[in-house]
Amino acid sequence: MLLAELVSTTEEVAATSSRLSKIDALARLLERAEASEIDAVIGLLLAAPRQGRLGVGWRGIAALEVSHAEVPTLTVGDVDDSLETLAAASGTGSAAGRSRILGALAARSTAAEWDFLTRSMLGELRTGALSGVLLDAIARASGRVPAVVRRAAMMSGDLGETARIALTGADGDLEAVGLQVGRPVLPMLASTATSPTAALALTGEASVEFKLDGARIQVHRHGDEVGVYTRSLADITHRVPEIVEIVRSLPADDLILDGETLSLDEDGGPRPFQETMSRFGADVARELVLRPWFFDVLHVDGRDLIDEPLSVRLSELSRVVGEWRMPGIVTSDPDAAEQLSREALVAGHEGVVVKALDAPYAAGRRGKSWVKVKPVLTYDLVVLAAEWGSGRRSGWLSNLHLGAADPDGEFGDPGGFVMVGKTFKGLTDELLRWQTETFPAFETRRTQGTVYLRPEIVVEIAIDGVQKSPRYPGGLALRFARVKGYRPDKTAAEADTIQALRTLLRN
C-alpha cells in the first residue's frame, strides 16, 4: 500500500464531520491493506507507530534540509522499515544516524506525505478520539460484530493486533481474545459527581472506597513471575520491587489485580503525588517506599472475573489480598457514604469512589458504574501553550493555556483540544523551572511572549466551576483555575472533555 493512500484517507476523514463517513473512509483503507501492513497502518493513523519511542523531536525534524519527491512512491512497508531502523539507533553517533535516516525518508516523501509522517511521529495528528472510529471501521471492513471488536481491543490493549486478527483471522479468533496473565488490559475509568449522595443516586447500592492521590497500577502474577504496569500499560516491574514481593506473598498462583500505590510519610500520611511518581522514573528514589492498595481482581487461578458483578469480584479480592485491600464499605445509605468521604479526607486522601455492585469490569471505558467524588473539582487538561512570565516570574515559562479534549470535533478536528482557560496559580518555583526546561522539547511555534506546544502534556487543574464565556471557542471558561500538579502517568487521550466541563454549567 502506498503511503499516499493513508494521507488521502486522513484528509478525507478530517474534511467531514459525519462519523459514518469517517468510518466508511477508514474501512475502505483497511480493506486494501495487506496483512503485513495492518499493524503499521493502525500505528501511523493513531500517531503511535508500532515501534514505540523513536528518539525523534521537533527540532531535529525542523533542522532537515531536503527536497521532497514530486511523485508518491513510498509504501507503508518502506516507512515501517525506516521507523524500525530509527527506533533501533542507540549509542555513540545515534543522533547523527537518526538524522540520516530521517533525511532519507523525507527525501523519498512528497511534501504532503512528509507532513503526515512528521505529525504521526511526533504524536500531532490529533487522533485521540480516532481509536473509537477506527474500531467501528475495523468491524465494517472485516464484517465482524462491533461489540466483539471493541472487547478484543480492550482485552489486548493493542488496536493493531485487534485489526490484524479481525481482518485476517478465522471465525472465532477475535472472540478468543481474552484476559491473559502478563498482558495488561486497559483500566476501567470513573466519571465524576459532586457528592457521595449524588454518586449513589447513579449507582444504587455500591462499594464506597477511598480515592487516593496515588498512581494507578495493574499487577499480573503467574507463579513467581510478577508484572507491574501503569495506567498507560507501561511496564515498571523492575522499579517497584517492594510491590513485587507483596504480590508474591499473596495466596494465589495466577492473578490480575487493579489498584493504586503511593508513598507514605513518617506519620503514615500520603506523600504528594509527584513524589510517588518519582519512583516510576529513571532515577529511582528507593528511600520512598511504595505501598499498594488493591480495589479489584480480574483473574484468579484460571478463573476470569472481568464479566462478573463487582460484588463477586470484591469477595474474591478480600480472600486474596487481605490487608492490602482498599478501605471501603458496601452501602446504599448516603449518610454512611458521606461519613466515609470525611474519613478519607481526614486521612489526607482525595475523596471516595462509588462503584455499582452489579457492574462488570468495563476495561477502557468511562461510565456511570464507577463515580469518583472529590471535594475540590479537579480535571486533567492538556497544556496548549505557555507565556513568558513577568515580575517575579520573569524568565520563566509561566501562564498556561489549558485545553479540554474535543473527541467529536465540535470545535476543530476530531480528537483535538479546545482552549478553556489560562492560569499560573499554583505554580511553584520548582514547577516554573521544570516547565521552562521541559516545554521547548514540545514546541511547535512561538510568537512574542508565547510558546505553543504539541498537545501531549497533561496537568491536573483544580477549579471552582466554569462559566459561560465568549472568549474561548468552547463557550465556557474555568473559574479560579490553579495547578495541582502534572500527570506524567496520563496521556493526552485521557484528558477530560469539553462535554464533561459543560455539565458543570447545568449543575
Coordinates of C-alpha atoms in Angstrom, one line a residue:
M1 CA 0.0 0.0 0.0
L2 CA 1.3 3.5 -0.9
L3 CA 1.7 5.9 2.0
A4 CA -0.2 8.4 -0.2
E5 CA -3.4 6.3 0.4
L6 CA -3.1 6.9 4.1
V7 CA -2.6 10.6 3.6
S8 CA -5.6 11.0 1.3
T9 CA -7.7 9.0 3.7
T10 CA -6.8 11.1 6.7
E11 CA -7.5 14.2 4.7
E12 CA -11.0 12.7 3.8
V13 CA -11.6 11.9 7.5
A14 CA -10.6 15.4 8.6
A15 CA -12.8 17.1 6.0
T16 CA -16.1 15.6 7.2
S17 CA -18.0 15.9 10.5
S18 CA -20.0 12.7 9.8
R19 CA -18.9 9.8 11.9
L20 CA -20.4 7.3 9.3
S21 CA -18.4 8.9 6.5
K22 CA -15.2 8.7 8.6
I23 CA -15.9 5.0 9.3
D24 CA -16.5 4.3 5.6
A25 CA -13.3 6.0 4.5
L26 CA -11.2 4.2 7.1
A27 CA -12.9 0.8 6.4
R28 CA -12.1 1.2 2.6
L29 CA -8.5 1.8 3.5
L30 CA -8.2 -1.2 5.8
E31 CA -9.8 -3.4 3.2
R32 CA -6.9 -2.6 0.8
A33 CA -4.2 -3.2 3.4
E34 CA -2.0 -6.3 3.2
A35 CA -1.9 -8.5 6.3
S36 CA 1.8 -7.5 6.9
E37 CA 0.8 -3.8 6.7
I38 CA -2.1 -3.7 9.1
D39 CA -0.2 -3.0 12.4
A40 CA 1.9 -0.3 10.7
V41 CA -1.2 1.3 9.2
I42 CA -3.0 1.5 12.5
G43 CA 0.0 2.9 14.3
L44 CA 0.5 5.6 11.7
L45 CA -3.2 6.6 11.8
L46 CA -3.1 6.8 15.6
A47 CA 0.1 8.8 15.6
A48 CA 1.5 6.0 17.7
P49 CA 4.0 4.0 15.5
R50 CA 4.2 0.4 16.5
Q51 CA 7.9 0.8 17.2
G52 CA 7.2 3.0 20.2
R53 CA 9.7 5.7 21.1
L54 CA 11.6 6.8 18.0
G55 CA 14.0 9.3 19.6
V56 CA 12.7 12.0 17.2
G57 CA 12.0 15.6 18.2
W58 CA 10.5 18.6 16.5
R59 CA 13.9 20.4 16.4
G60 CA 15.6 17.5 14.7
I61 CA 13.0 17.4 12.0
A62 CA 12.9 21.1 11.5
A63 CA 16.7 21.1 11.0
L64 CA 16.4 18.9 8.0
E65 CA 17.1 20.5 4.6
V66 CA 15.8 18.2 1.8
S67 CA 13.9 18.4 -1.4
H68 CA 10.7 16.2 -1.4
A69 CA 9.7 13.8 -4.1
E70 CA 7.2 15.1 -6.7
V71 CA 5.5 11.7 -7.3
P72 CA 4.4 9.4 -4.4
T73 CA 6.2 6.1 -4.5
L74 CA 6.8 5.5 -0.8
T75 CA 5.0 2.4 0.6
V76 CA 3.8 1.7 4.1
G77 CA 6.4 -1.1 4.3
D78 CA 9.1 1.4 3.4
V79 CA 8.1 3.7 6.2
D80 CA 7.8 0.8 8.7
D81 CA 11.3 -0.4 7.8
S82 CA 12.7 3.1 8.3
L83 CA 11.0 3.6 11.6
E84 CA 12.3 0.2 12.7
T85 CA 15.9 1.4 12.0
L86 CA 15.2 4.7 13.6
A87 CA 13.9 3.1 16.8
A88 CA 17.0 0.8 17.0
A89 CA 19.5 3.6 16.8
S90 CA 21.4 4.0 20.0
G91 CA 24.8 4.7 21.5
T92 CA 27.6 6.9 20.1
G93 CA 26.7 8.6 16.9
S94 CA 23.0 7.7 17.2
A95 CA 21.8 11.3 16.8
A96 CA 23.7 11.7 13.5
G97 CA 22.4 8.3 12.4
R98 CA 18.8 9.2 13.2
S99 CA 19.2 12.4 11.2
R100 CA 20.4 10.5 8.2
I101 CA 17.5 8.1 8.4
L102 CA 15.0 11.0 8.7
G103 CA 16.7 12.8 5.8
A104 CA 16.4 9.8 3.5
L105 CA 12.8 9.2 4.5
A106 CA 12.0 12.9 4.0
A107 CA 13.6 12.9 0.5
R108 CA 11.5 9.9 -0.6
S109 CA 8.3 11.5 0.6
T110 CA 6.1 14.1 -1.1
A111 CA 5.5 17.3 0.9
A112 CA 2.1 16.0 1.9
E113 CA 3.4 12.6 2.9
W114 CA 6.2 14.2 5.0
D115 CA 3.7 16.5 6.7
F116 CA 1.7 13.4 7.6
L117 CA 4.7 11.4 8.8
T118 CA 6.1 14.3 10.9
R119 CA 2.8 14.7 12.7
S120 CA 2.5 10.9 13.2
M121 CA 6.0 10.5 14.5
L122 CA 5.5 13.5 16.9
G123 CA 2.0 12.5 18.0
E124 CA 0.4 15.5 16.4
L125 CA -2.3 14.0 14.3
R126 CA -4.9 14.9 16.9
T127 CA -6.4 11.4 16.7
G128 CA -7.0 10.8 20.4
A129 CA -10.7 10.0 19.7
L130 CA -10.0 8.3 16.3
S131 CA -9.5 5.0 18.1
G132 CA -13.3 4.7 18.6
V133 CA -13.9 5.5 14.9
L134 CA -11.2 3.0 13.9
L135 CA -12.8 0.3 16.0
D136 CA -16.0 0.7 14.0
A137 CA -14.1 0.9 10.8
I138 CA -12.3 -2.4 11.6
A139 CA -15.7 -4.0 12.3
R140 CA -17.0 -2.6 9.0
A141 CA -14.0 -3.8 6.9
S142 CA -13.9 -7.2 8.5
G143 CA -17.6 -7.9 8.7
R144 CA -17.3 -8.5 12.5
V145 CA -19.7 -7.5 15.2
P146 CA -18.6 -4.1 16.6
A147 CA -19.0 -5.2 20.2
V148 CA -16.7 -8.1 19.7
V149 CA -14.1 -5.9 18.1
R150 CA -14.3 -3.4 20.9
R151 CA -14.0 -6.2 23.6
A152 CA -10.9 -7.7 21.8
A153 CA -9.3 -4.3 21.7
M154 CA -9.9 -3.7 25.4
M155 CA -8.6 -7.2 26.3
S156 CA -5.5 -6.9 24.2
G157 CA -4.7 -3.2 24.7
D158 CA -3.5 -3.2 21.1
L159 CA -5.6 -1.8 18.3
G160 CA -3.1 -3.0 15.6
E161 CA -3.3 -6.6 16.9
T162 CA -7.1 -6.4 17.1
A163 CA -7.3 -5.1 13.5
R164 CA -5.0 -7.8 12.2
I165 CA -7.0 -10.6 13.9
A166 CA -10.3 -9.1 12.7
L167 CA -9.2 -8.7 9.1
T168 CA -7.1 -11.9 8.6
G169 CA -8.2 -14.3 11.4
A170 CA -10.6 -17.2 11.2
D171 CA -14.1 -17.3 12.7
G172 CA -13.8 -17.3 16.5
D173 CA -10.3 -15.9 16.6
L174 CA -11.5 -12.5 17.7
E175 CA -13.9 -13.9 20.3
A176 CA -11.0 -15.9 21.7
V177 CA -9.0 -12.7 22.6
G178 CA -9.4 -12.5 26.4
L179 CA -7.6 -11.9 29.5
Q180 CA -4.1 -13.2 29.5
V181 CA -1.9 -13.1 32.6
G182 CA 1.1 -11.0 31.8
R183 CA -0.7 -8.9 29.2
P184 CA -2.1 -5.7 30.7
V185 CA -5.6 -4.5 29.8
L186 CA -7.0 -1.0 29.6
P187 CA -8.1 0.2 33.0
M188 CA -11.8 0.9 33.9
L189 CA -12.3 4.6 34.4
A190 CA -14.6 6.7 36.6
S191 CA -16.9 9.6 35.9
T192 CA -17.3 12.4 38.4
A193 CA -20.0 13.6 40.8
T194 CA -20.2 16.5 43.3
S195 CA -21.0 14.4 46.3
P196 CA -21.3 10.8 47.5
T197 CA -25.1 11.2 47.7
A198 CA -25.2 12.3 44.0
A199 CA -23.0 9.3 43.1
L200 CA -25.2 6.8 45.0
A201 CA -28.2 8.2 43.0
L202 CA -26.4 6.9 39.9
T203 CA -25.2 3.6 41.1
G204 CA -27.7 2.3 43.7
E205 CA -26.1 0.1 46.4
A206 CA -22.4 0.4 46.0
S207 CA -18.9 -0.2 47.2
V208 CA -17.7 3.2 48.5
E209 CA -13.9 3.3 48.7
F210 CA -11.1 5.7 49.5
K211 CA -9.9 7.7 46.5
L212 CA -6.1 8.1 46.9
D213 CA -3.9 10.7 45.3
G214 CA -1.7 7.8 44.1
A215 CA -0.6 6.1 40.9
R216 CA -2.8 3.5 39.2
I217 CA -1.2 0.1 38.9
Q218 CA -2.2 -3.2 37.4
V219 CA -0.5 -6.3 38.7
H220 CA -0.1 -9.7 37.0
R221 CA 1.3 -12.8 38.6
H222 CA 2.0 -16.2 37.1
G223 CA 3.8 -18.3 39.7
D224 CA 6.8 -16.3 40.8
E225 CA 6.7 -14.1 37.7
V226 CA 5.2 -10.7 38.6
G227 CA 4.5 -7.8 36.3
V228 CA 3.5 -4.3 37.4
Y229 CA 2.1 -1.9 34.9
T230 CA 1.0 1.8 34.9
R231 CA -2.4 3.1 33.7
S232 CA -0.9 3.6 30.3
L233 CA 0.3 -0.1 30.3
A234 CA 4.0 0.7 30.7
D235 CA 6.0 -2.0 32.5
I236 CA 7.5 -0.7 35.7
T237 CA 8.2 -4.0 37.4
H238 CA 11.9 -3.5 37.9
R239 CA 11.3 -0.1 39.6
V240 CA 8.9 -1.3 42.3
P241 CA 10.5 -4.4 43.9
E242 CA 8.6 -3.9 47.2
I243 CA 5.2 -4.3 45.3
V244 CA 6.6 -7.4 43.5
E245 CA 7.4 -9.0 46.8
I246 CA 4.0 -8.2 48.3
V247 CA 2.2 -9.8 45.3
R248 CA 4.4 -12.9 45.5
S249 CA 3.2 -13.3 49.1
L250 CA -0.5 -13.5 48.2
P251 CA -2.3 -16.9 48.3
A252 CA -2.8 -17.4 44.5
D253 CA -0.6 -18.6 41.7
D254 CA -2.3 -16.6 38.9
L255 CA -3.6 -13.1 39.5
I256 CA -4.6 -9.9 37.8
L257 CA -5.2 -7.1 40.2
D258 CA -6.2 -3.4 39.8
G259 CA -5.2 -0.8 42.4
E260 CA -3.3 2.2 43.4
T261 CA 0.1 2.9 45.0
L262 CA 1.6 5.8 46.9
S263 CA 4.4 6.7 49.2
L264 CA 3.7 7.4 52.9
D265 CA 5.4 9.9 55.1
E266 CA 6.8 9.2 58.6
D267 CA 3.3 9.7 60.2
G268 CA 1.7 7.3 57.8
G269 CA 0.1 10.0 55.7
P270 CA 0.2 10.2 51.9
R271 CA 3.1 12.0 50.3
P272 CA 2.4 14.3 47.3
F273 CA 1.6 12.5 44.0
Q274 CA 4.8 13.8 42.3
E275 CA 6.9 12.0 44.9
T276 CA 5.1 8.8 44.3
M277 CA 5.6 9.2 40.5
S278 CA 9.3 9.8 41.0
R279 CA 9.6 6.0 41.7
F280 CA 8.5 5.4 38.1
G281 CA 11.2 7.5 36.6
A282 CA 14.7 6.6 35.5
D283 CA 16.2 7.8 38.8
V284 CA 14.6 5.6 41.3
A285 CA 14.3 7.2 44.8
R286 CA 14.4 3.9 46.7
E287 CA 14.0 5.7 50.1
L288 CA 10.4 6.4 49.1
V289 CA 8.8 3.1 49.7
L290 CA 5.6 2.4 47.8
R291 CA 2.5 0.8 49.5
P292 CA -0.1 -0.8 47.2
W293 CA -3.9 -0.8 47.8
F294 CA -5.9 -3.2 45.6
F295 CA -9.5 -2.5 44.7
D296 CA -10.4 -5.0 42.0
V297 CA -9.4 -8.5 40.8
L298 CA -9.9 -9.6 37.2
H299 CA -8.5 -13.1 37.3
V300 CA -7.7 -15.7 40.0
D301 CA -6.1 -19.1 39.3
G302 CA -7.6 -19.8 35.9
R303 CA -10.9 -18.0 36.5
D304 CA -11.7 -14.8 34.6
L305 CA -13.8 -12.5 36.7
I306 CA -13.9 -9.5 34.4
D307 CA -17.6 -10.2 33.4
E308 CA -18.7 -11.0 37.0
P309 CA -20.5 -8.3 39.0
L310 CA -18.4 -6.2 41.4
S311 CA -19.9 -8.0 44.4
V312 CA -18.4 -11.3 43.2
R313 CA -15.1 -9.7 42.4
L314 CA -14.9 -8.0 45.8
S315 CA -15.5 -11.3 47.6
E316 CA -12.5 -12.8 45.8
L317 CA -10.5 -9.7 46.3
S318 CA -10.9 -9.9 50.1
R319 CA -9.9 -13.5 50.1
V320 CA -6.8 -12.9 48.0
V321 CA -5.3 -9.6 49.1
G322 CA -6.4 -9.3 52.7
E323 CA -4.7 -6.3 54.4
W324 CA -3.7 -4.9 51.0
R325 CA -7.4 -4.1 50.0
M326 CA -8.5 -0.5 49.6
P327 CA -10.5 0.7 52.6
G328 CA -14.3 0.9 51.9
I329 CA -17.8 -0.1 52.8
V330 CA -20.8 -1.5 50.9
T331 CA -23.9 0.7 51.4
S332 CA -26.9 2.4 49.9
D333 CA -27.1 4.9 52.7
P334 CA -26.0 8.4 51.7
D335 CA -25.1 9.3 55.3
A336 CA -22.7 6.4 55.5
A337 CA -21.1 7.3 52.2
E338 CA -20.7 10.9 53.3
Q339 CA -19.1 9.8 56.5
L340 CA -16.6 7.6 54.7
S341 CA -15.7 10.5 52.4
R342 CA -15.0 12.7 55.5
E343 CA -12.8 9.9 56.9
A344 CA -10.8 9.7 53.6
L345 CA -10.3 13.5 53.7
V346 CA -9.1 13.5 57.3
A347 CA -6.6 10.7 56.4
G348 CA -5.2 13.1 53.7
H349 CA -6.7 11.4 50.7
E350 CA -8.7 12.9 47.8
G351 CA -12.2 11.6 48.5
V352 CA -14.1 8.4 47.5
V353 CA -15.0 6.3 44.5
V354 CA -18.6 4.9 44.4
K355 CA -18.9 1.7 42.5
A356 CA -22.1 -0.1 41.4
L357 CA -22.2 -3.6 42.9
D358 CA -23.9 -5.2 39.9
A359 CA -21.4 -3.8 37.3
P360 CA -18.8 -5.9 35.4
Y361 CA -15.3 -4.6 34.8
A362 CA -15.6 -2.4 31.7
A363 CA -11.9 -2.3 30.6
G364 CA -11.0 1.0 28.9
R365 CA -14.5 2.5 29.5
R366 CA -15.6 5.5 31.5
G367 CA -19.3 5.3 32.6
K368 CA -21.7 5.7 35.5
S369 CA -20.7 2.4 37.2
W370 CA -17.7 4.0 38.8
V371 CA -18.1 7.6 40.1
K372 CA -15.3 9.5 41.8
V373 CA -16.1 12.2 44.3
K374 CA -13.6 14.9 45.4
P375 CA -14.4 18.0 47.5
V376 CA -12.4 20.1 45.1
L377 CA -13.3 19.8 41.4
T378 CA -10.2 18.7 39.5
Y379 CA -9.8 18.0 35.8
D380 CA -7.0 16.6 33.7
L381 CA -6.3 19.1 30.9
V382 CA -3.7 19.5 28.2
V383 CA -1.2 22.3 28.0
L384 CA -1.6 24.0 24.7
A385 CA 0.9 26.9 25.2
A386 CA 2.8 28.8 27.9
E387 CA 3.5 32.5 28.2
W388 CA 6.8 34.0 29.4
G389 CA 6.3 35.4 32.9
S390 CA 6.8 38.9 34.2
G391 CA 7.9 40.4 37.6
R392 CA 8.9 37.6 39.9
R393 CA 8.2 35.0 37.2
S394 CA 10.3 36.9 34.6
G395 CA 12.4 34.5 32.5
W396 CA 10.2 31.5 33.3
L397 CA 7.5 29.9 31.1
S398 CA 4.5 30.6 33.3
N399 CA 0.9 31.3 32.3
L400 CA -0.5 28.0 30.9
H401 CA -3.1 27.8 28.1
L402 CA -5.3 24.9 29.0
G403 CA -7.2 22.7 26.6
A404 CA -10.0 20.1 27.1
A405 CA -10.4 17.2 24.8
D406 CA -12.8 17.6 21.9
P407 CA -13.4 14.0 20.8
D408 CA -16.3 14.7 18.4
G409 CA -14.6 17.6 16.7
E410 CA -17.2 20.2 17.7
F411 CA -14.5 22.9 17.6
G412 CA -12.0 21.5 15.1
D413 CA -10.5 18.2 14.2
P414 CA -12.0 15.1 16.0
G415 CA -9.6 14.2 18.7
G416 CA -8.3 17.7 19.1
F417 CA -8.4 20.1 22.0
V418 CA -10.3 23.3 22.7
M419 CA -8.9 26.1 24.9
V420 CA -10.9 26.6 28.1
G421 CA -8.7 29.0 30.2
K422 CA -5.3 30.1 31.4
T423 CA -3.6 30.0 34.8
F424 CA -0.3 30.4 36.6
K425 CA -1.9 29.9 40.0
G426 CA -0.3 27.1 42.0
L427 CA 2.9 27.1 40.1
T428 CA 5.9 26.7 42.5
D429 CA 9.4 27.8 41.6
E430 CA 10.2 24.1 41.1
L431 CA 7.4 23.8 38.6
L432 CA 8.3 27.0 36.8
R433 CA 11.8 25.7 36.4
W434 CA 10.6 22.4 35.2
Q435 CA 8.3 24.0 32.6
T436 CA 11.0 26.2 31.3
E437 CA 13.4 23.3 30.9
T438 CA 10.8 20.8 29.5
F439 CA 8.4 22.7 27.3
P440 CA 10.8 23.7 24.5
A441 CA 11.1 20.0 23.6
F442 CA 7.4 20.1 22.8
E443 CA 7.4 23.4 20.9
T444 CA 5.7 23.7 17.6
R445 CA 6.0 27.5 17.1
R446 CA 6.3 30.7 19.1
T447 CA 5.1 34.3 19.0
Q448 CA 6.3 37.2 21.1
G449 CA 5.7 36.1 24.6
T450 CA 4.1 32.7 24.0
V451 CA 5.4 29.2 23.2
Y452 CA 2.9 26.8 21.6
L453 CA 3.2 23.1 22.4
R454 CA 2.3 19.8 21.0
P455 CA -0.8 18.8 23.0
E456 CA 0.8 16.0 24.9
I457 CA 1.4 17.3 28.5
V458 CA -1.4 16.6 31.0
V459 CA -1.8 18.8 34.0
E460 CA -4.3 18.4 36.9
I461 CA -6.2 21.6 37.4
A462 CA -8.4 22.4 40.4
I463 CA -11.3 24.8 39.7
D464 CA -14.3 26.3 41.5
G465 CA -16.5 25.7 38.4
V466 CA -17.0 27.0 34.9
Q467 CA -18.8 30.0 33.5
K468 CA -20.2 30.8 30.1
S469 CA -17.7 32.9 28.1
P470 CA -17.4 34.1 24.5
R471 CA -13.6 34.4 25.0
Y472 CA -13.0 30.7 24.1
P473 CA -14.3 28.6 21.2
G474 CA -16.0 26.1 23.6
G475 CA -18.2 28.8 25.0
L476 CA -17.0 28.4 28.6
A477 CA -14.1 29.3 30.8
L478 CA -12.6 27.9 34.0
R479 CA -13.3 29.7 37.3
F480 CA -10.4 30.2 39.7
A481 CA -8.2 27.6 38.0
R482 CA -5.0 26.5 39.8
V483 CA -2.3 23.9 39.1
K484 CA -2.3 20.8 41.4
G485 CA 0.5 19.1 39.5
Y486 CA 1.5 17.4 36.3
R487 CA 0.3 13.9 35.4
P488 CA 3.1 12.1 33.6
D489 CA 1.2 8.8 34.1
K490 CA -1.6 10.1 31.8
T491 CA -1.7 10.6 28.0
A492 CA -3.5 13.4 26.2
A493 CA -6.1 10.8 25.1
E494 CA -7.1 10.6 28.8
A495 CA -7.7 14.3 29.2
D496 CA -11.2 15.4 30.4
T497 CA -13.5 16.5 27.6
I498 CA -15.3 19.8 26.9
Q499 CA -18.5 17.9 27.4
A500 CA -17.5 16.9 30.9
L501 CA -16.8 20.6 31.7
R502 CA -20.1 21.6 30.1
T503 CA -22.1 19.5 32.6
L504 CA -20.9 21.9 35.3
L505 CA -22.9 24.7 33.6
R506 CA -26.0 22.6 34.1
N507 CA -25.2 21.8 37.7

